[in-house]
CSV table of C-alpha atoms and ligand atoms in Angstrom, one decimal:
chain,number,residue,atom,x,y,z
A,1196,MET,CA,0.0,-0.2,-0.2
A,1197,THR,CA,1.0,3.2,-0.7
A,1198,PHE,CA,0.3,6.3,1.3
A,1199,LYS,CA,-1.6,8.8,-0.5
A,1200,LYS,CA,-1.7,12.6,1.8
A,1201,SER,CA,-4.7,12.4,2.9
A,1202,ALA,CA,-6.7,15.3,5.2
A,1203,ILE,CA,-3.6,15.1,7.7
A,1204,GLY,CA,-2.3,18.6,5.6
A,1205,ILE,CA,-2.0,21.3,8.5
A,1206,ALA,CA,0.0,24.4,9.3
A,1207,LEU,CA,3.2,21.9,9.1
A,1208,GLY,CA,5.6,25.3,9.8
A,1209,ALA,CA,3.5,25.7,13.8
A,1210,THR,CA,3.9,22.0,14.0
A,1211,LEU,CA,7.6,21.7,13.7
A,1212,LEU,CA,8.2,24.4,15.6
A,1213,GLY,CA,6.0,22.8,17.8
A,1214,ALA,CA,4.5,25.6,19.1
A,1215,GLY,CA,1.4,22.9,20.7
A,1216,PHE,CA,-1.4,24.5,22.6
A,1217,THR,CA,0.1,26.6,24.7
A,1218,SER,CA,3.5,27.8,23.7
A,1219,ALA,CA,3.1,29.2,19.8
A,1220,ILE,CA,5.8,31.8,19.8
A,1221,ALA,CA,7.7,31.9,16.9
A,1222,ALA,CA,11.4,31.6,18.4
A,1223,GLU,CA,10.0,28.6,20.4
A,1224,PRO,CA,13.4,26.2,20.5
A,1225,THR,CA,13.0,22.2,19.1
A,1226,ILE,CA,12.8,19.6,22.0
A,1227,ARG,CA,16.5,18.0,20.0
A,1228,GLU,CA,17.6,21.4,20.8
A,1229,LEU,CA,17.4,21.6,24.6
A,1230,ALA,CA,18.1,17.6,24.7
A,1231,LYS,CA,21.6,18.4,23.1
A,1232,GLU,CA,22.3,21.6,25.8
A,1233,ARG,CA,21.4,19.5,28.8
A,1234,GLY,CA,23.5,16.9,26.7
A,1235,ARG,CA,20.4,14.1,27.0
A,1236,PHE,CA,18.7,12.2,23.8
A,1237,ILE,CA,15.2,12.3,23.4
A,1238,GLY,CA,13.6,10.8,21.2
A,1239,THR,CA,11.0,8.1,19.5
A,1240,ILE,CA,10.7,5.8,16.9
A,1241,LEU,CA,10.8,5.7,13.5
A,1242,ASN,CA,8.0,3.7,12.7
A,1243,SER,CA,7.7,1.1,10.2
A,1244,GLU,CA,5.4,2.7,7.7
A,1245,TRP,CA,8.2,5.1,7.6
A,1246,PHE,CA,10.5,2.5,6.3
A,1247,ASN,CA,7.7,1.6,3.8
A,1248,ASP,CA,7.3,4.9,2.8
A,1249,ASP,CA,3.9,4.8,3.9
A,1250,ILE,CA,4.0,7.7,5.9
A,1251,GLU,CA,2.8,11.2,6.0
A,1252,PRO,CA,5.1,13.5,5.0
A,1253,GLU,CA,5.3,15.7,8.4
A,1254,PHE,CA,6.0,12.4,10.3
A,1255,GLU,CA,10.2,12.3,9.0
A,1256,GLU,CA,10.3,16.4,9.2
A,1257,ILE,CA,8.9,16.5,12.8
A,1258,HIS,CA,11.1,13.5,13.3
A,1259,LYS,CA,14.0,15.3,12.9
A,1260,THR,CA,13.6,18.8,14.0
A,1261,GLN,CA,12.1,17.4,17.7
A,1262,PHE,CA,14.3,14.4,18.2
A,1263,ASN,CA,17.7,13.5,18.9
A,1264,VAL,CA,17.7,9.3,19.7
A,1265,VAL,CA,15.7,6.9,17.3
A,1266,VAL,CA,14.9,3.6,17.3
A,1267,ALA,CA,13.4,0.9,14.5
A,1268,GLU,CA,10.2,-0.4,15.4
A,1269,ASN,CA,10.4,-3.3,13.7
A,1270,GLU,CA,13.3,-3.9,11.7
A,1271,MET,CA,16.3,-4.6,13.7
A,1272,LYS,CA,15.1,-7.0,15.4
A,1273,PHE,CA,16.0,-10.8,14.8
A,1274,ASP,CA,13.3,-12.1,12.1
A,1275,ALA,CA,14.5,-8.3,10.0
A,1276,THR,CA,18.0,-8.7,10.7
A,1277,GLU,CA,18.8,-12.6,9.5
A,1278,PRO,CA,15.0,-13.7,8.4
A,1279,ALA,CA,17.3,-17.3,7.3
A,1280,GLU,CA,20.4,-18.7,9.1
A,1281,ASN,CA,23.5,-16.7,8.3
A,1282,GLU,CA,21.5,-14.4,5.3
A,1283,PHE,CA,20.9,-11.2,6.9
A,1284,ASN,CA,19.2,-8.4,5.1
A,1285,PHE,CA,20.3,-4.8,6.2
A,1286,THR,CA,18.3,-3.1,3.9
A,1287,LYS,CA,16.2,-1.3,5.9
A,1288,GLY,CA,18.3,-0.6,9.0
A,1289,ASP,CA,20.8,0.9,6.6
A,1290,LYS,CA,18.0,3.2,5.4
A,1291,MET,CA,17.6,4.3,9.2
A,1292,VAL,CA,21.5,4.6,10.2
A,1293,GLU,CA,22.3,6.9,7.1
A,1294,TYR,CA,19.1,9.0,8.2
A,1295,ALA,CA,20.7,9.2,11.5
A,1296,LYS,CA,24.2,10.1,9.9
A,1297,ALA,CA,22.5,13.3,8.1
A,1298,ASN,CA,20.1,14.8,10.5
A,1299,LYS,CA,23.1,14.3,13.6
A,1300,ILE,CA,20.4,11.6,15.4
A,1301,ARG,CA,21.6,9.0,18.1
A,1302,VAL,CA,20.9,5.6,17.2
A,1303,ARG,CA,19.5,2.8,19.8
A,1304,GLY,CA,19.4,-0.8,18.6
A,1305,HIS,CA,16.7,-3.0,19.6
A,1306,ALA,CA,17.9,-5.7,19.9
A,1307,LEU,CA,19.6,-8.8,19.4
A,1308,ALA,CA,18.5,-11.2,22.5
A,1309,TRP,CA,14.4,-11.2,22.5
A,1310,HIS,CA,11.8,-14.5,23.3
A,1311,SER,CA,9.9,-12.8,20.9
A,1312,GLN,CA,10.5,-11.9,16.8
A,1313,VAL,CA,12.5,-14.3,16.5
A,1314,ALA,CA,12.9,-15.8,12.8
A,1315,ALA,CA,10.7,-19.1,12.6
A,1316,TRP,CA,13.9,-21.3,11.0
A,1317,VAL,CA,15.5,-21.1,14.8
A,1318,SER,CA,12.6,-23.1,16.9
A,1319,SER,CA,12.8,-25.1,13.7
A,1320,ASN,CA,15.8,-26.6,13.0
A,1321,TYR,CA,17.3,-26.0,16.5
A,1322,ALA,CA,14.6,-26.1,19.6
A,1323,GLY,CA,16.4,-27.3,22.4
A,1324,GLN,CA,19.7,-27.4,21.6
A,1325,LYS,CA,22.4,-26.2,23.2
A,1326,GLU,CA,25.5,-25.7,21.8
A,1327,LYS,CA,23.5,-24.6,18.2
A,1328,LEU,CA,21.4,-22.5,19.7
A,1329,LEU,CA,24.9,-20.3,21.2
A,1330,ALA,CA,26.5,-20.9,18.0
A,1331,VAL,CA,23.1,-19.2,16.5
A,1332,LEU,CA,23.2,-16.4,18.9
A,1333,LYS,CA,26.8,-15.5,18.3
A,1334,ASN,CA,26.7,-15.5,15.3
A,1335,HIS,CA,23.3,-13.3,15.0
A,1336,ILE,CA,25.0,-11.0,17.4
A,1337,GLU,CA,28.3,-10.6,15.9
A,1338,LYS,CA,26.7,-9.9,12.7
A,1339,VAL,CA,24.6,-7.2,13.2
A,1340,VAL,CA,26.3,-5.9,15.8
A,1341,GLY,CA,29.7,-5.8,13.7
A,1342,HIS,CA,27.8,-4.4,10.8
A,1343,TYR,CA,26.8,-1.7,12.6
A,1344,LYS,CA,30.0,-1.1,15.0
A,1345,GLY,CA,30.9,2.9,15.7
A,1346,GLN,CA,27.2,4.0,14.0
A,1347,VAL,CA,24.8,2.1,16.6
A,1348,ALA,CA,25.3,3.7,19.7
A,1349,GLU,CA,23.6,1.5,22.1
A,1350,TRP,CA,22.1,-1.9,21.9
A,1351,ASP,CA,18.7,-3.8,23.8
A,1352,VAL,CA,21.4,-6.7,23.7
A,1353,VAL,CA,18.6,-8.3,26.1
A,1354,ASN,CA,15.0,-7.7,25.9
A,1355,GLU,CA,12.1,-9.1,28.5
A,1356,ALA,CA,13.8,-12.1,29.3
A,1357,ILE,CA,11.9,-11.9,33.3
A,1358,ASN,CA,8.7,-13.1,33.4
A,1359,ASP,CA,5.3,-11.6,34.9
A,1360,GLU,CA,5.2,-13.7,38.0
A,1361,TYR,CA,4.7,-12.1,41.2
A,1362,ASN,CA,7.9,-13.5,42.0
A,1363,ALA,CA,9.8,-12.5,39.2
A,1364,ASP,CA,12.3,-14.7,37.8
A,1365,TRP,CA,13.7,-15.4,34.3
A,1366,ARG,CA,11.0,-16.6,31.8
A,1367,SER,CA,11.1,-19.9,31.2
A,1368,SER,CA,8.6,-20.4,29.0
A,1369,GLY,CA,7.9,-20.1,25.3
A,1370,SER,CA,11.4,-18.3,24.8
A,1371,VAL,CA,13.5,-20.2,22.7
A,1372,TRP,CA,16.6,-18.9,24.6
A,1373,TYR,CA,15.9,-19.9,27.9
A,1374,GLU,CA,14.5,-23.3,27.2
A,1375,GLY,CA,17.2,-24.1,25.3
A,1376,ILE,CA,20.1,-22.7,26.6
A,1377,GLY,CA,19.5,-21.8,29.5
A,1378,ALA,CA,20.1,-18.1,31.7
A,1379,GLU,CA,24.0,-17.9,30.8
A,1380,PHE,CA,22.4,-17.3,27.5
A,1381,LEU,CA,22.1,-14.0,28.7
A,1382,ASP,CA,25.9,-13.2,30.4
A,1383,SER,CA,27.1,-14.6,26.8
A,1384,ALA,CA,24.8,-12.2,24.6
A,1385,PHE,CA,26.2,-9.3,26.8
A,1386,VAL,CA,29.7,-10.5,26.1
A,1387,TRP,CA,29.7,-11.3,22.8
A,1388,ALA,CA,28.1,-7.6,21.5
A,1389,HIS,CA,31.0,-5.8,23.7
A,1390,LYS,CA,33.3,-7.8,21.6
A,1391,ALA,CA,32.1,-6.8,18.4
A,1392,ASP,CA,31.9,-3.2,19.0
A,1393,PRO,CA,33.3,-2.0,22.5
A,1394,ASN,CA,32.3,1.3,22.4
A,1395,ALA,CA,28.0,0.6,22.4
A,1396,GLU,CA,26.7,1.1,25.1
A,1397,LEU,CA,24.8,-2.7,26.2
A,1398,CYS,CA,21.2,-2.1,28.0
A,1399,TYR,CA,19.1,-4.7,29.1
A,1400,ASN,CA,15.5,-3.5,28.7
A,1401,ASP,CA,12.8,-4.9,30.0
A,1402,TYR,CA,8.0,-3.8,30.7
A,1403,SER,CA,7.2,-3.3,34.0
A,1404,LEU,CA,10.0,-1.9,35.8
A,1405,GLU,CA,7.7,1.5,36.5
A,1406,TRP,CA,6.0,-0.7,39.1
A,1407,GLY,CA,8.4,-0.1,42.2
A,1408,LEU,CA,11.1,-1.9,43.6
A,1409,ARG,CA,9.5,-3.6,46.4
A,1410,GLU,CA,9.7,-8.1,47.2
A,1411,GLY,CA,9.1,-10.3,44.4
A,1412,SER,CA,9.1,-7.2,41.8
A,1413,LYS,CA,11.0,-6.9,38.2
A,1414,ALA,CA,12.4,-4.2,38.8
A,1415,SER,CA,14.7,-5.4,42.2
A,1416,PHE,CA,14.8,-8.9,40.1
A,1417,VAL,CA,16.9,-6.6,37.4
A,1418,VAL,CA,18.7,-4.8,40.4
A,1419,GLU,CA,20.0,-8.1,42.0
A,1420,GLN,CA,20.8,-9.1,38.0
A,1421,VAL,CA,22.6,-5.9,37.1
A,1422,LYS,CA,24.4,-6.8,41.2
A,1423,ARG,CA,25.7,-10.2,39.6
A,1424,TRP,CA,26.7,-8.8,36.2
A,1425,LYS,CA,29.0,-6.2,37.4
A,1426,LYS,CA,30.3,-8.2,39.7
A,1427,ASN,CA,31.2,-11.1,37.4
A,1428,GLY,CA,32.8,-8.2,35.0
A,1429,ILE,CA,29.4,-8.5,32.9
A,1430,PRO,CA,29.7,-5.3,30.4
A,1431,ILE,CA,26.7,-4.1,30.7
A,1432,THR,CA,26.1,-0.3,31.3
A,1433,CYS,CA,22.4,0.5,31.1
A,1434,VAL,CA,19.3,-0.8,31.9
A,1435,GLY,CA,16.0,0.0,29.7
A,1436,THR,CA,12.5,1.0,31.0
A,1437,GLN,CA,10.2,0.7,28.2
A,1438,THR,CA,7.3,2.1,30.1
A,1439,HIS,CA,3.6,1.3,28.4
A,1440,ILE,CA,1.7,3.3,31.4
A,1441,GLU,CA,-1.9,4.2,31.0
A,1442,ILE,CA,-3.1,7.8,32.6
A,1443,ALA,CA,-4.1,6.0,35.6
A,1444,HIS,CA,-0.7,4.8,36.1
A,1445,GLU,CA,0.3,8.0,38.4
A,1446,THR,CA,3.1,6.2,41.1
A,1447,THR,CA,5.5,5.4,38.6
A,1448,PRO,CA,7.3,8.3,37.7
A,1449,GLN,CA,8.2,8.3,41.4
A,1450,ASN,CA,8.8,4.7,40.7
A,1451,VAL,CA,11.1,5.2,37.7
A,1452,ARG,CA,13.3,7.7,39.6
A,1453,ALA,CA,13.5,5.0,42.8
A,1454,LEU,CA,14.9,2.9,39.9
A,1455,ALA,CA,17.3,5.4,38.5
A,1456,LYS,CA,19.3,5.7,41.8
A,1457,ALA,CA,19.2,2.4,42.8
A,1458,PHE,CA,21.4,1.9,39.2
A,1459,ALA,CA,23.0,5.4,40.0
A,1460,GLU,CA,25.0,3.2,42.8
A,1461,LEU,CA,25.7,0.6,40.5
A,1462,GLY,CA,27.5,2.5,38.3
A,1463,VAL,CA,24.8,1.7,34.8
A,1464,THR,CA,22.2,4.3,33.4
A,1465,LEU,CA,18.8,4.2,33.3
A,1466,ASN,CA,17.0,5.1,30.6
A,1467,ILE,CA,13.1,5.7,29.2
A,1468,THR,CA,13.2,3.4,26.7
A,1469,GLU,CA,9.6,2.8,25.2
A,1470,LEU,CA,7.6,5.2,27.0
A,1471,ASP,CA,4.0,5.6,26.0
A,1472,ILE,CA,1.0,6.9,27.9
A,1473,GLY,CA,-2.2,5.4,26.8
A,1474,PHE,CA,-6.3,5.9,27.3
A,1475,PRO,CA,-8.4,3.6,27.2
A,1476,LYS,CA,-9.7,3.5,23.5
A,1477,GLY,CA,-13.4,3.4,24.5
A,1478,GLU,CA,-12.7,7.0,25.4
A,1479,SER,CA,-11.5,7.5,22.4
A,1480,GLY,CA,-13.4,10.6,21.1
A,1481,LYS,CA,-15.5,11.4,24.9
A,1482,LEU,CA,-11.5,12.9,25.4
A,1483,THR,CA,-12.0,16.6,27.0
A,1484,ALA,CA,-9.2,18.8,27.5
A,1485,ALA,CA,-8.7,18.5,31.2
A,1486,ASP,CA,-7.9,14.4,30.0
A,1487,TYR,CA,-5.0,15.5,27.9
A,1488,ALA,CA,-3.7,18.3,30.6
A,1489,LYS,CA,-3.6,15.3,33.0
A,1490,GLN,CA,-2.1,12.8,30.1
A,1491,GLY,CA,0.5,16.3,30.1
A,1492,HIS,CA,1.1,16.4,33.5
A,1493,LEU,CA,2.5,12.4,33.8
A,1494,TYR,CA,4.9,13.1,30.6
A,1495,ARG,CA,6.1,16.0,32.6
A,1496,GLN,CA,6.8,14.4,36.1
A,1497,PHE,CA,9.1,11.5,34.1
A,1498,MET,CA,10.9,14.4,32.2
A,1499,ASP,CA,11.5,16.3,35.3
A,1500,VAL,CA,13.0,12.8,36.4
A,1501,PHE,CA,14.8,11.8,34.1
A,1502,LEU,CA,16.5,15.4,34.2
A,1503,GLU,CA,16.9,15.3,37.8
A,1504,GLU,CA,18.4,12.3,37.7
A,1505,PRO,CA,21.9,12.1,36.5
A,1506,ASN,CA,22.6,8.8,35.2
A,1507,MET,CA,19.4,8.5,33.0
A,1508,GLY,CA,20.6,9.4,29.6
A,1509,GLU,CA,17.8,8.7,27.3
A,1510,PHE,CA,14.0,8.8,27.1
A,1511,VAL,CA,12.0,7.2,23.7
A,1512,ILE,CA,8.5,7.9,23.3
A,1513,TRP,CA,7.0,4.5,21.8
A,1514,GLY,CA,5.7,6.0,18.7
A,1515,LEU,CA,5.3,10.4,17.1
A,1516,THR,CA,1.7,10.4,16.0
A,1517,ASP,CA,-1.3,8.5,17.8
A,1518,ALA,CA,-1.9,8.0,13.3
A,1519,HIS,CA,0.5,5.2,14.0
A,1520,SER,CA,1.1,3.6,17.7
A,1521,TRP,CA,0.9,0.0,18.2
A,1522,LEU,CA,-1.3,0.9,21.0
A,1523,ASP,CA,-4.2,1.3,18.8
A,1524,GLU,CA,-3.6,-1.8,16.8
A,1525,GLN,CA,-2.6,-4.2,19.9
A,1526,GLN,CA,-3.1,-3.0,23.1
A,1527,GLY,CA,-7.0,-1.4,22.8
A,1528,LYS,CA,-5.8,1.6,24.3
A,1529,THR,CA,-5.5,4.8,22.4
A,1530,GLU,CA,-3.5,8.3,22.2
A,1531,GLY,CA,-0.3,8.2,24.3
A,1532,LEU,CA,1.7,10.4,22.3
A,1533,LEU,CA,3.2,13.5,22.3
A,1534,TYR,CA,1.9,14.7,18.9
A,1535,ASP,CA,-2.4,13.5,18.0
A,1536,LYS,CA,-4.1,12.4,14.9
A,1537,GLN,CA,-3.7,15.8,12.4
A,1538,TYR,CA,0.6,15.7,13.6
A,1539,LYS,CA,-0.9,18.9,16.5
A,1540,PRO,CA,1.0,18.6,19.2
A,1541,LYS,CA,-0.6,18.3,22.3
A,1542,PRO,CA,-0.1,18.5,26.1
A,1543,ALA,CA,1.7,16.2,26.7
A,1544,TYR,CA,4.5,18.1,24.1
A,1545,ASP,CA,4.1,21.1,26.1
A,1546,SER,CA,4.4,19.9,29.3
A,1547,ILE,CA,8.1,18.5,28.4
A,1548,MET,CA,9.1,21.4,26.8
A,1549,VAL,CA,7.9,23.4,30.4
A,1550,SER,CA,9.9,20.5,32.0
A,1551,LEU,CA,12.9,20.9,29.6
A,1552,LYS,CA,12.5,24.7,30.0
A,1553,GLU,CA,12.7,24.6,34.2
A,1554,HIS,CA,15.8,22.2,34.4
A,1555,PRO,CA,18.9,24.5,33.0
A,1556,ALA,CA,21.1,23.2,31.0
A,1557,ALA,CA,23.9,24.1,34.1
A,1558,ASN,CA,21.7,22.0,36.5
A,1559,VAL,CA,20.9,18.6,34.2
A,1560,VAL,CA,23.9,16.5,34.1
A,1561,SER,CA,25.3,13.9,31.1
A,1562,PRO,CA,25.8,10.5,31.7
A,1563,TYR,CA,28.2,10.5,28.3
A,1564,SER,CA,30.9,12.0,28.9
A,1565,ASP,CA,32.5,11.9,25.5
A,1566,ILE,CA,29.4,13.9,23.9
A,1567,GLU,CA,28.9,17.8,22.8
A,1568,ILE,CA,27.5,19.8,25.6
A,1569,VAL,CA,27.3,23.5,23.7
A,1570,ASP,CA,26.9,26.4,26.5
A,1571,PRO,CA,23.7,26.5,29.1
A,1572,ILE,CA,21.3,28.6,28.3
A,1573,ASP,CA,18.8,30.6,31.0
A,1574,THR,CA,21.2,30.5,33.7
A,1575,THR,CA,20.2,34.1,34.5
A,1576,GLY,CA,16.6,33.2,34.9
A,1577,THR,CA,15.2,36.1,32.9
A,1578,ASP,CA,13.8,33.8,29.8
A,1579,SER,CA,10.1,35.1,29.1
A,1580,THR,CA,8.8,32.7,27.3
A,1581,ASP,CA,4.8,32.4,27.5
A,1582,VAL,CA,4.6,28.8,29.0
A,1583,GLY,CA,5.8,29.5,32.7
A,1584,ASP,CA,8.5,31.4,34.2
A,1585,SER,CA,11.3,29.3,32.8
A,1586,THR,CA,13.2,30.0,36.4
A,1587,ILE,CA,11.7,27.4,37.7
A,1588,ALA,CA,13.9,24.5,39.0
A,1589,VAL,CA,11.5,21.9,40.8
A,1590,ARG,CA,14.7,20.5,42.2
A,1591,THR,CA,16.5,22.9,44.4
A,1592,VAL,CA,18.8,24.1,43.6
A,1593,ALA,CA,21.3,24.3,46.6
A,1594,GLY,CA,21.9,27.7,48.1
A,1595,LEU,CA,19.2,29.1,45.9
A,1596,ALA,CA,16.6,28.3,48.3
A,1597,GLY,CA,18.8,30.1,51.6
A,1598,SER,CA,15.7,29.8,54.7
A,1599,LEU,CA,12.4,29.5,52.8
A,1600,SER,CA,10.9,25.8,53.3
A,1601,MET,CA,6.6,25.7,51.7
A,1602,HIS,CA,4.4,23.5,52.6
A,1603,VAL,CA,0.6,23.2,51.2
A,1604,SER,CA,-2.2,22.2,53.4
A,1605,GLY,CA,-6.0,21.8,51.7
A,1606,HIS,CA,-5.4,24.8,49.5
A,1607,THR,CA,-3.6,27.0,52.3
A,1608,LEU,CA,-0.1,27.5,51.3
A,1609,PHE,CA,2.7,28.2,54.1
A,1610,ILE,CA,5.8,29.7,53.8
A,1611,ALA,CA,8.3,30.3,56.3
A,1612,GLY,CA,11.9,32.0,56.1
A,1613,ALA,CA,10.5,34.9,55.2
A,1614,LYS,CA,9.2,37.8,56.0
A,1615,ALA,CA,7.2,37.9,52.5
A,1616,ALA,CA,7.3,36.3,49.7
A,1617,LYS,CA,6.7,36.7,45.6
A,1618,VAL,CA,4.8,33.0,45.4
A,1619,ASP,CA,3.4,31.9,41.7
A,1620,VAL,CA,1.6,28.5,41.2
A,1621,PHE,CA,2.3,26.9,38.1
A,1622,ASP,CA,0.1,24.1,36.4
A,1623,MET,CA,2.5,20.9,35.2
A,1624,GLN,CA,1.8,22.7,31.4
A,1625,GLY,CA,4.0,25.7,32.9
A,1626,ARG,CA,0.5,28.2,33.0
A,1627,SER,CA,0.2,30.4,36.4
A,1628,VAL,CA,-2.2,29.8,38.1
A,1629,PHE,CA,-1.6,32.2,41.0
A,1630,SER,CA,0.4,35.0,41.5
A,1631,GLY,CA,0.1,37.3,44.3
A,1632,LYS,CA,2.6,38.0,47.6
A,1633,CYS,CA,2.5,36.6,51.4
A,1634,GLU,CA,2.8,39.0,54.1
A,1635,LYS,CA,1.1,36.9,57.0
A,1636,GLY,CA,3.4,33.2,56.1
A,1637,PHE,CA,0.7,31.8,54.3
A,1638,VAL,CA,-1.6,32.3,51.1
A,1639,GLU,CA,-4.7,30.9,49.8
A,1640,LEU,CA,-5.0,29.0,46.7
A,1641,ASN,CA,-8.7,29.0,46.4
A,1642,GLY,CA,-10.0,28.0,42.9
A,1643,ILE,CA,-7.8,25.5,42.1
A,1644,PRO,CA,-9.0,22.4,41.4
A,1645,GLU,CA,-7.1,19.3,42.7
A,1646,GLY,CA,-3.4,18.0,41.5
A,1647,LEU,CA,0.0,18.7,41.3
A,1648,TYR,CA,1.7,21.5,40.6
A,1649,VAL,CA,4.6,23.8,40.8
A,1650,ALA,CA,4.9,26.5,43.6
A,1651,ARG,CA,8.0,29.1,43.2
A,1652,VAL,CA,8.5,31.5,46.2
A,1653,ARG,CA,10.9,33.9,46.0
A,1654,SER,CA,12.4,36.9,49.1
A,1655,GLY,CA,14.9,38.6,47.6
A,1656,SER,CA,17.9,37.0,45.8
A,1657,ALA,CA,16.8,33.7,47.7
A,1658,SER,CA,14.5,31.1,45.7
A,1659,LEU,CA,12.7,28.0,46.1
A,1660,ALA,CA,10.4,26.0,43.5
A,1661,LYS,CA,8.5,22.6,44.9
A,1662,ARG,CA,6.2,20.4,44.0
A,1663,ILE,CA,3.1,20.4,44.9
A,1664,ALA,CA,0.2,19.0,45.4
A,1665,ILE,CA,-3.6,20.3,46.0
A,1666,LYS,CA,-5.8,17.9,47.5
B,153,9MR,O1,5.5,-1.6,17.6
B,153,9MR,C1,6.0,-3.6,17.9
B,153,9MR,C2,5.0,-3.3,17.0
B,153,9MR,O2,5.0,-3.1,15.5
B,153,9MR,C3,5.4,-5.0,16.8
B,153,9MR,O3,4.1,-5.8,16.2
B,153,9MR,C4,5.6,-5.8,18.0
B,153,9MR,C5,5.3,-7.2,18.1
B,153,9MR,O4,5.8,-7.8,19.1
B,153,9MR,O5,6.7,-5.3,18.9
B,153,9MR,C6,6.3,-3.7,18.6
B,153,9MR,O6,7.2,-3.2,19.5
B,153,9MR,C7,7.5,-4.3,21.4
B,153,9MR,C8,8.6,-3.7,21.1
B,153,9MR,O7,9.6,-4.4,20.5
B,153,9MR,C9,9.1,-4.5,22.2
B,153,9MR,N1,8.5,-3.9,24.0
B,153,9MR,C10,7.5,-4.2,23.2
B,153,9MR,C11,6.2,-3.6,22.0
B,153,9MR,C12,5.4,-2.6,22.1
B,153,9MR,O8,4.7,-4.2,22.0
């Protein structure tokens, strides 16, 4: 099928500039510019439709303008790259790598050892034959990683190897690799990948890690394995948390923060690799502005966590436009991405931008030592775009707060440490919902709906910004 340009024709200029519902100004920077300044990578997949030249022209224009890391939705998986034994097909992967080179975009390789999307010949010829399967996997990894050596910055070496049981353990059924080889296939895969490209970052990638670190959880299981791998010299450098979530999963950003801290202790980077925040499909057509704002609010929290945790490097969304998403095709979910079906940026897009602006480059640590980081922006706090005041740092910068402190109870915001202070409250899209003076130690935030906000208090040279919940 060849794509026919449809009614999707829109004012592309504005879209390319990323002008969202609340931030339509001419000089709006792009996500990739702000990401680059912060030494970070923010991106989305190239959908299979792109590889088949079956996608709207807006897709690529937005993709290369807004993002600086890319992943192939299906085209670097085993069945795509080695459809017949020892016969490799790199045509589509090469197409992406050329595109990435031309547009200076980092490439993630996805995925080498995975139980799904393995070419059928592997099971039919070698199921249960350990030595044969080891040879097949080794050859596959050597050839694929070797082919892309120096061009793919990071590989998902092993994908989704943990089961979905309450007490997490390796996935022991439905995996040709585990069933034939045992858990050593994971360790070996990292060793082979490292040998084929010693400079590539090597990740373990999985879903449901965002459900948090607790006994028996998938996240805790990965932490234990990473400890073991590090102790044994297995060359793992990163973990990917896929993060396919739903709008109701409100605690997940903080779970990801805890995970980042756990991996920081182990010297491993945590990347968000497949984020989408879907609505139940039945709600399609009934979604309100408040629903989209709530979605933005969650995106915003993930981006805050991402920018605040020094060992996070990549933030990848599993799709660009709601017009092309596995959510609708396979998940009974919908509209989980930054751009709507007409390629118009949603509040989720604005939320990402606001978070980036509110985390000045000077405060964001890059986990990568080898990438260029340009001069920080906005260190003076004089920026005045219409998406809120970009001097808000949700993370309190040491020294700036002085003796200021605040807490909220109901709709009352209590402020200590200053006789008089200027108070601003912003919603998670960065829009001002309150601005006033505090002279009695508190201000009433009447009329503001329940939810999460950022409050900023300033007195003289002291400034404190904090996320607050109005209940
Ligand atoms: O988006 C991919 C979809 O087109 C494929 O049909 C599907 C098959 O497994 O894989 C999707 O991508 C998955 C990714 O490779 C691994 N994590 C879950 C993703 C969504 O299913």
